[in-house]
Amino acid sequence: MVQLMRILLRAFLLGSVLVSAVSSAQQSPLNYASRVDGIGSLVPDPALAIGSNARDSSTANEVPSTSQVLVPTVGELQEVTVTTSRLSLIGTATTASQGVVVNDEIALTPAYRPGQLLETVPGLEVTLHSGEGKANQYLMRGYNLDHGTDLATFVDGMPINEPTHAHGQGYTDLNFMIPALATNIAYTKGTYYADEGDFASVGSVHLSYLDSIDSQAAASSGTFGFEHFFTAGSTAAGSGHVLGALELQHYDGPWINPDDQRKINAVLRYSEGNGHDGYSVTGMFYHDLWNSSTDQPARAITDDLINRFGSLDPSDGGQAQRASLSLQYRLTIADGQLNASAYVINNQLTLWNNFTHFLVDPVNGDQEAQHEARATVGAAISYVRAASLAGFENELLAGVITRHDSTDVSRLPAKDRLPIPAADDPLNFSESDAVRLTSIAGYVQATTRWTDWFRSVLGVRADTMSGTDSGTNAGTASSALLQPKASLILRLAASTEFYLSAGRGFHSNDLRGVTHALATGESGVPLIASQTGAELGIRQQFLRTIALTVAVYTLHAQSETTYDPDAGIDVAGPASRRRGFEVNLTYQALRWLEFYGSYSANRARFDTSYNDGTGHVGYFLPNAPFATGSFNAYVKNLGPWSGGLEYRYLGAFPLSADNQVKGHGYGEWNADAHYAFANGWGAALGIYNVLNLHANAAEFWYVDRLAGEPAGGIADLHVHPLEPRSVRVTVSKSF
C-alpha cells in the first residue's frame, strides 16, 4: 500500500506537470443543472434543443445518442423559461419513462464504484456480489438483471453488453468507465423505441464522454485500502481538440482476503466540430486484477467457519482487459441529421469462482475458470429529418445497425486458480466453445403532430441474428423478429401530457444454450426471445419548481433468463410477466438546492410453475425486487460548496420460487461534499453507508455442499455483505 501511495504521489506530481502543459485547454464547464426526466429540467444551453442528437456547440459535449430522446424536431427551438433555464419536455418526449441525467447529478451523486453512476437512472439499483473488478448486479422494474441482461448499456456509442458470455448473458462491465469523463446519461424504459434493440426491453442507458475537459489532477485515499489517482487534460490540435486521461486505482475492501484490486484506465480522444457537423475518434484501454469474496453460505458464517467478510475459497478472483477504438460522425444533410458510429473492441476475461464448494467435485472442490477472448466489431448509421406529409408535420427516422462477435469461451475446472488435469476431473464438466455471432437490424420511425395537443410515434424494427458454435455445444442457430412500436401522446394542458405506449422488443439468449437445446430436442430456448410491453404515463409540471412523472407498465417475456449456480452462468428459463408502477419527483427548492425522489413497485411472476432446484416450486421469480427507490439532495454552487446526499433503497424480494424464502433488501445513505479553494485547488469528502448499516448487498438461495456434508448438498441462503461505513478524501488541482 505504501509503495502504491508513493507511486500515486509521483503520478500526481507528474500529472500536475502534464496538465500544466495543456493549460490552454478549453473548459467543459459542469454547469448543467438537474435531471431531465421531468418536464421542467435544466439544460446547459438552449442550443441543445436543436436536432436529434444535439450538442453544445461551445463545449462539444454530446447530449445522449438515443435518437428521439427528449429533443424536439429538427430545426425547432423548444420554449425555455429563462428564469430557471428549464427545458420543458412536453411536446418532445415519447413516454414518461425516458430522460437525461446531466452533469451536475453525475458529478454530485455519491458513487462508491463507477457502475453506481447508473443509479441516477430512476428505479435502477446497482450492487455487487463479488470482487470489485467484476461486472455489477443490476435490478430494475421487478427484474434481477444479473450482470446486464435486459439493460442495454452504451458508453460513447459502443454497446457494452456481451452476448454468449463466459459468466452471464449480456455481461456489462463498466469498470473501464472513467466517471470524471462521463456526461449526459440518457435512458429509456420499455419496448417502445425503434432505435433500441437487444437487451433494451427493460431499459437502456447511453452515457457520453466529454470532448474537452479542464486540465486537472486528483489523488484520493480512503478506508479499506482505497487509493485512486486521476489526471486529464485537453488542448487544441488542428481544428479540433485532443483529450487525454489516466486513472489508477487500488482497493482492498473490508474482506478478510483483500480484493487487492489493481486497475488502470487510459483514454485518448480527438474531436472536431459540433453536435451537427463533426466527429470524434476515441481509444480506450483498461486492465484490472482482483481477488473475490463471492456470496457465501449463511451456515458457514453461523457455524464460525468463516467471518462475515470471509471466504471459503480465498483463491477466487479475476483478471480483465479491454481495448477499444471508436468513431462517431455527425453531418447535416438536406435539412436533416446524419449520425454514424463504428467501433472495434477486444475483451479478455478470466473469472475463478467456487459457488457450490464440494457439490460437484468432492475431492478438488468446485472452483472453475470461466475464460473468454472476444473481438467485437460493429457500426450504426441513422438519418432523421423533418418532413411535411399530407399537411402534417413529421419527423422521419431511419437507421441500420450491425455487430459481429468472435468469442472463444471456456469453462474449466480449477483449484487455487490452476487447471485440473482431465484425469483428475471425474465429473468432466469442462466446456470449450468457439462462437461466431452476427446481428443486423434496421428500423424506421415517424413522429407525427396531428394537432397542437396530439401526436403519435409509430415505428417498426427488424432484427436478425445468426451464430455458429464449433466447440462443446457445436451447432448453428438463427432467428429473426419484427417489432412494431407505437406511442400516442395527448397534451391536455400546457403543463400536462399523457402517454400510451406499446411495443415488442427482445433479448438474445446464450448461443451455447440454444445449440445444446437443439441438439437434445429441448424446446423453449430461442436465440431471440421476444418481449411485449405496454405503458401508460403522465408528465406534470407544478409551478416552475416541481416536476412529476408517473408510469404504469406491463411486460411479458417469452423466455426469462435464470441463474444456474452449478454452472455459474445464466440460462434461458420459462416465460414471465411483470407489471408495476414508477413515480419520480423533482423539486428545485432553491437556486442551489434540488431534491429528487423515485419509487418503483413491481409484481413479477412466471407464466408456469418453476422448480428452482432447491425443492421449492412456484411462480415467483427469484431475486426480482418488489420495490426499488432513491432519494437525492443536491447542493450546487453554494459559494465554494457543493455536494450530494443519497438514499438508495432495495425492497424485499423472493429467493425461492414459492416465496417461502425471502431476501431482506436494505436502505443505505451515502454523502459527498466538495469545496473549491482558490487557484484551482479543491477537496472532497465521501462517506458511504453513513449509518454503518449491517445488511447484505446480495442474497441468493441455492444448493451447495461443504466438506463432510451429504453428497446431495444443502439448500441455503448465500450472502454477500454490504460494505461497512467507509470514508474517502480527495485533493484536486485544476490548471
Coordinates of N, CA, C and O in Angstrom, one line a residue, residues 376-450:
T376 N -15.0 -7.8 -31.0 CA -16.3 -7.3 -31.4 C -16.1 -6.1 -32.4 O -15.3 -5.2 -32.1
V377 N -16.8 -6.2 -33.5 CA -16.8 -5.0 -34.4 C -18.2 -4.7 -34.7 O -19.1 -5.6 -34.8
G378 N -18.5 -3.4 -35.0 CA -19.9 -3.0 -35.3 C -19.9 -1.6 -35.8 O -19.0 -0.9 -35.8
A379 N -21.1 -1.3 -36.3 CA -21.4 0.0 -36.9 C -22.8 0.3 -36.8 O -23.7 -0.6 -36.8
A380 N -23.2 1.6 -36.8 CA -24.6 2.1 -36.9 C -24.6 3.4 -37.6 O -23.7 4.2 -37.6
I381 N -25.7 3.5 -38.3 CA -26.0 4.8 -39.1 C -27.5 5.1 -39.0 O -28.3 4.2 -39.1
S382 N -27.8 6.4 -38.8 CA -29.2 6.8 -38.7 C -29.3 8.2 -39.4 O -28.3 8.9 -39.4
Y383 N -30.5 8.4 -39.9 CA -30.8 9.7 -40.5 C -32.2 10.2 -40.1 O -33.1 9.4 -40.1
V384 N -32.3 11.4 -39.6 CA -33.5 12.0 -39.2 C -33.7 13.3 -39.8 O -32.8 14.1 -40.0
R385 N -35.0 13.6 -40.3 CA -35.3 14.9 -40.8 C -36.8 15.2 -40.7 O -37.6 14.3 -40.5
A386 N -37.0 16.5 -40.7 CA -38.4 16.9 -40.7 C -39.0 16.9 -42.1 O -38.3 17.1 -43.1
A387 N -40.3 16.5 -42.2 CA -41.0 16.5 -43.5 C -42.4 16.8 -43.3 O -43.0 16.4 -42.2
S388 N -43.0 17.4 -44.2 CA -44.5 17.7 -44.2 C -45.2 16.7 -45.1 O -44.9 16.6 -46.3
L389 N -46.0 15.9 -44.6 CA -46.8 14.9 -45.3 C -48.2 15.0 -45.1 O -48.7 15.1 -44.0
A390 N -49.0 15.2 -46.2 CA -50.4 15.4 -46.1 C -50.8 16.5 -45.2 O -51.9 16.5 -44.6
G391 N -50.0 17.5 -45.2 CA -50.3 18.7 -44.4 C -49.9 18.6 -42.9 O -50.2 19.5 -42.1
F392 N -49.3 17.5 -42.5 CA -49.0 17.3 -41.1 C -47.5 17.3 -40.9 O -46.7 16.8 -41.8
E393 N -47.0 17.9 -39.8 CA -45.6 17.9 -39.5 C -45.1 16.5 -39.1 O -45.8 15.9 -38.2
N394 N -44.0 16.1 -39.7 CA -43.5 14.8 -39.3 C -42.0 14.9 -39.1 O -41.3 15.7 -39.6
E395 N -41.5 14.0 -38.3 CA -40.1 13.7 -38.1 C -39.8 12.3 -38.5 O -40.4 11.4 -37.8
L396 N -39.1 12.0 -39.5 CA -38.8 10.7 -40.0 C -37.4 10.2 -39.6 O -36.4 11.0 -39.8
L397 N -37.3 9.1 -39.1 CA -36.1 8.5 -38.6 C -35.9 7.1 -39.2 O -36.8 6.3 -39.3
A398 N -34.7 6.8 -39.7 CA -34.3 5.5 -40.2 C -32.9 5.2 -39.8 O -32.1 6.1 -39.7
G399 N -32.7 3.9 -39.6 CA -31.3 3.5 -39.2 C -31.0 2.0 -39.4 O -31.9 1.2 -39.6
V400 N -29.7 1.7 -39.5 CA -29.3 0.4 -39.6 C -28.1 0.1 -38.6 O -27.3 1.0 -38.4
I401 N -28.1 -1.1 -38.0 CA -27.1 -1.4 -37.0 C -26.6 -2.8 -37.3 O -27.4 -3.7 -37.7
T402 N -25.3 -3.0 -37.2 CA -24.7 -4.3 -37.4 C -23.6 -4.6 -36.3 O -23.0 -3.6 -35.9
R403 N -23.5 -5.8 -36.0 CA -22.5 -6.2 -35.0 C -22.0 -7.6 -35.2 O -22.9 -8.5 -35.5
H404 N -20.7 -7.9 -35.0 CA -20.2 -9.3 -35.0 C -19.3 -9.5 -33.8 O -18.4 -8.7 -33.6
D405 N -19.6 -10.6 -33.1 CA -18.8 -11.1 -32.0 C -18.1 -12.4 -32.4 O -18.7 -13.4 -32.8
S406 N -16.8 -12.4 -32.2 CA -16.0 -13.6 -32.3 C -15.4 -13.9 -31.0 O -14.5 -13.2 -30.5
T407 N -15.9 -15.0 -30.4 CA -15.6 -15.3 -29.0 C -15.1 -16.7 -28.8 O -15.8 -17.7 -29.2
D408 N -14.0 -16.9 -28.1 CA -13.6 -18.2 -27.6 C -13.8 -18.2 -26.1 O -13.2 -17.4 -25.4
V409 N -14.7 -19.1 -25.7 CA -15.2 -19.1 -24.3 C -15.1 -20.5 -23.8 O -15.4 -21.5 -24.4
S410 N -14.7 -20.5 -22.5 CA -14.5 -21.9 -21.9 C -14.9 -21.8 -20.4 O -14.9 -20.8 -19.8
R411 N -15.2 -23.0 -19.9 CA -15.5 -23.2 -18.5 C -14.7 -24.5 -18.1 O -15.1 -25.6 -18.5
L412 N -13.7 -24.3 -17.3 CA -12.8 -25.4 -17.0 C -12.6 -25.6 -15.5 O -12.5 -24.6 -14.8
P413 N -12.5 -26.8 -15.0 CA -12.3 -27.0 -13.5 C -10.9 -26.5 -13.1 O -9.9 -26.6 -13.9
A414 N -10.9 -25.9 -11.9 CA -9.6 -25.4 -11.4 C -9.5 -25.6 -9.9 O -10.6 -25.8 -9.2
K415 N -8.4 -25.4 -9.4 CA -8.1 -25.5 -7.9 C -7.0 -24.5 -7.6 O -5.9 -24.6 -8.2
D416 N -7.3 -23.5 -6.8 CA -6.3 -22.5 -6.5 C -5.9 -21.8 -7.8 O -4.7 -21.4 -7.9
R417 N -6.8 -21.6 -8.7 CA -6.6 -20.9 -10.0 C -5.7 -21.7 -10.9 O -5.4 -21.2 -12.0
L418 N -5.4 -22.9 -10.6 CA -4.7 -23.8 -11.5 C -5.6 -24.8 -12.1 O -6.4 -25.4 -11.5
P419 N -5.4 -25.1 -13.4 CA -6.3 -26.0 -14.1 C -6.1 -27.4 -13.5 O -5.0 -27.8 -13.2
I420 N -7.2 -28.2 -13.5 CA -7.2 -29.5 -13.0 C -7.1 -30.4 -14.3 O -7.9 -30.3 -15.2
P421 N -6.1 -31.3 -14.3 CA -5.9 -32.2 -15.5 C -7.2 -33.1 -15.7 O -7.9 -33.4 -14.7
A422 N -7.4 -33.4 -16.9 CA -8.6 -34.2 -17.2 C -8.7 -35.5 -16.4 O -9.8 -35.9 -16.0
A423 N -7.6 -36.1 -16.2 CA -7.5 -37.4 -15.4 C -8.0 -37.2 -14.0 O -8.5 -38.1 -13.3
D424 N -7.9 -36.0 -13.5 CA -8.4 -35.7 -12.1 C -9.7 -35.0 -12.1 O -10.1 -34.5 -11.0
D425 N -10.4 -35.0 -13.2 CA -11.8 -34.4 -13.3 C -12.8 -35.5 -13.6 O -13.3 -35.6 -14.7
P426 N -13.2 -36.3 -12.6 CA -14.0 -37.4 -12.9 C -15.4 -37.1 -13.4 O -16.0 -37.8 -14.1
L427 N -15.9 -35.9 -13.0 CA -17.3 -35.5 -13.4 C -17.3 -34.8 -14.7 O -18.3 -34.5 -15.3
N428 N -16.1 -34.3 -15.2 CA -15.9 -33.8 -16.6 C -17.0 -32.7 -16.9 O -17.8 -32.9 -17.8
F429 N -17.0 -31.6 -16.2 CA -17.9 -30.6 -16.6 C -17.3 -29.5 -17.4 O -17.8 -28.4 -17.6
S430 N -16.1 -29.8 -18.0 CA -15.4 -28.9 -18.8 C -16.2 -28.5 -20.1 O -16.8 -29.4 -20.7
E431 N -16.1 -27.3 -20.5 CA -16.7 -26.8 -21.8 C -15.7 -25.9 -22.5 O -15.0 -25.1 -21.8
S432 N -15.6 -26.0 -23.8 CA -14.8 -25.0 -24.6 C -15.5 -24.8 -25.9 O -15.8 -25.8 -26.6
D433 N -15.8 -23.5 -26.2 CA -16.7 -23.2 -27.3 C -16.0 -22.1 -28.1 O -15.4 -21.1 -27.5
A434 N -16.1 -22.2 -29.4 CA -15.7 -21.1 -30.3 C -17.0 -20.6 -31.0 O -17.6 -21.2 -31.8
V435 N -17.4 -19.4 -30.6 CA -18.7 -18.8 -31.0 C -18.5 -17.7 -32.0 O -17.7 -16.8 -31.7
R436 N -19.2 -17.7 -33.1 CA -19.3 -16.5 -34.0 C -20.7 -16.1 -34.1 O -21.6 -16.9 -34.5
L437 N -21.0 -14.9 -33.7 CA -22.4 -14.4 -33.6 C -22.5 -13.1 -34.4 O -21.7 -12.1 -34.1
T438 N -23.5 -13.0 -35.3 CA -23.7 -11.8 -36.1 C -25.1 -11.3 -36.0 O -26.0 -12.1 -36.0
S439 N -25.3 -10.0 -35.9 CA -26.6 -9.5 -35.8 C -26.7 -8.3 -36.7 O -25.8 -7.5 -36.9
I440 N -27.9 -8.1 -37.4 CA -28.2 -7.0 -38.2 C -29.6 -6.5 -37.9 O -30.5 -7.3 -37.7
A441 N -29.7 -5.2 -37.8 CA -31.1 -4.6 -37.5 C -31.3 -3.4 -38.4 O -30.4 -2.6 -38.7
G442 N -32.6 -3.1 -38.7 CA -33.0 -1.9 -39.4 C -34.3 -1.4 -38.8 O -35.1 -2.2 -38.2
Y443 N -34.5 -0.1 -38.8 CA -35.7 0.4 -38.2 C -36.1 1.7 -38.9 O -35.2 2.4 -39.5
V444 N -37.4 2.0 -38.8 CA -37.9 3.3 -39.3 C -38.9 3.8 -38.2 O -39.5 3.0 -37.5
Q445 N -39.0 5.1 -38.1 CA -39.9 5.6 -37.1 C -40.4 7.0 -37.6 O -39.7 7.8 -38.2
A446 N -41.7 7.2 -37.4 CA -42.3 8.5 -37.8 C -43.0 9.1 -36.6 O -43.9 8.5 -35.9
T447 N -42.6 10.4 -36.3 CA -43.3 11.2 -35.3 C -44.2 12.2 -36.0 O -43.7 13.1 -36.7
T448 N -45.5 12.1 -35.8 CA -46.4 13.0 -36.5 C -47.2 13.8 -35.5 O -47.7 13.3 -34.5
R449 N -47.2 15.1 -35.8 CA -48.0 16.1 -35.0 C -49.3 16.3 -35.7 O -49.4 17.1 -36.6
W450 N -50.4 15.6 -35.2 CA -51.7 15.7 -35.8 C -52.4 17.0 -35.5 O -53.1 17.6 -36.3

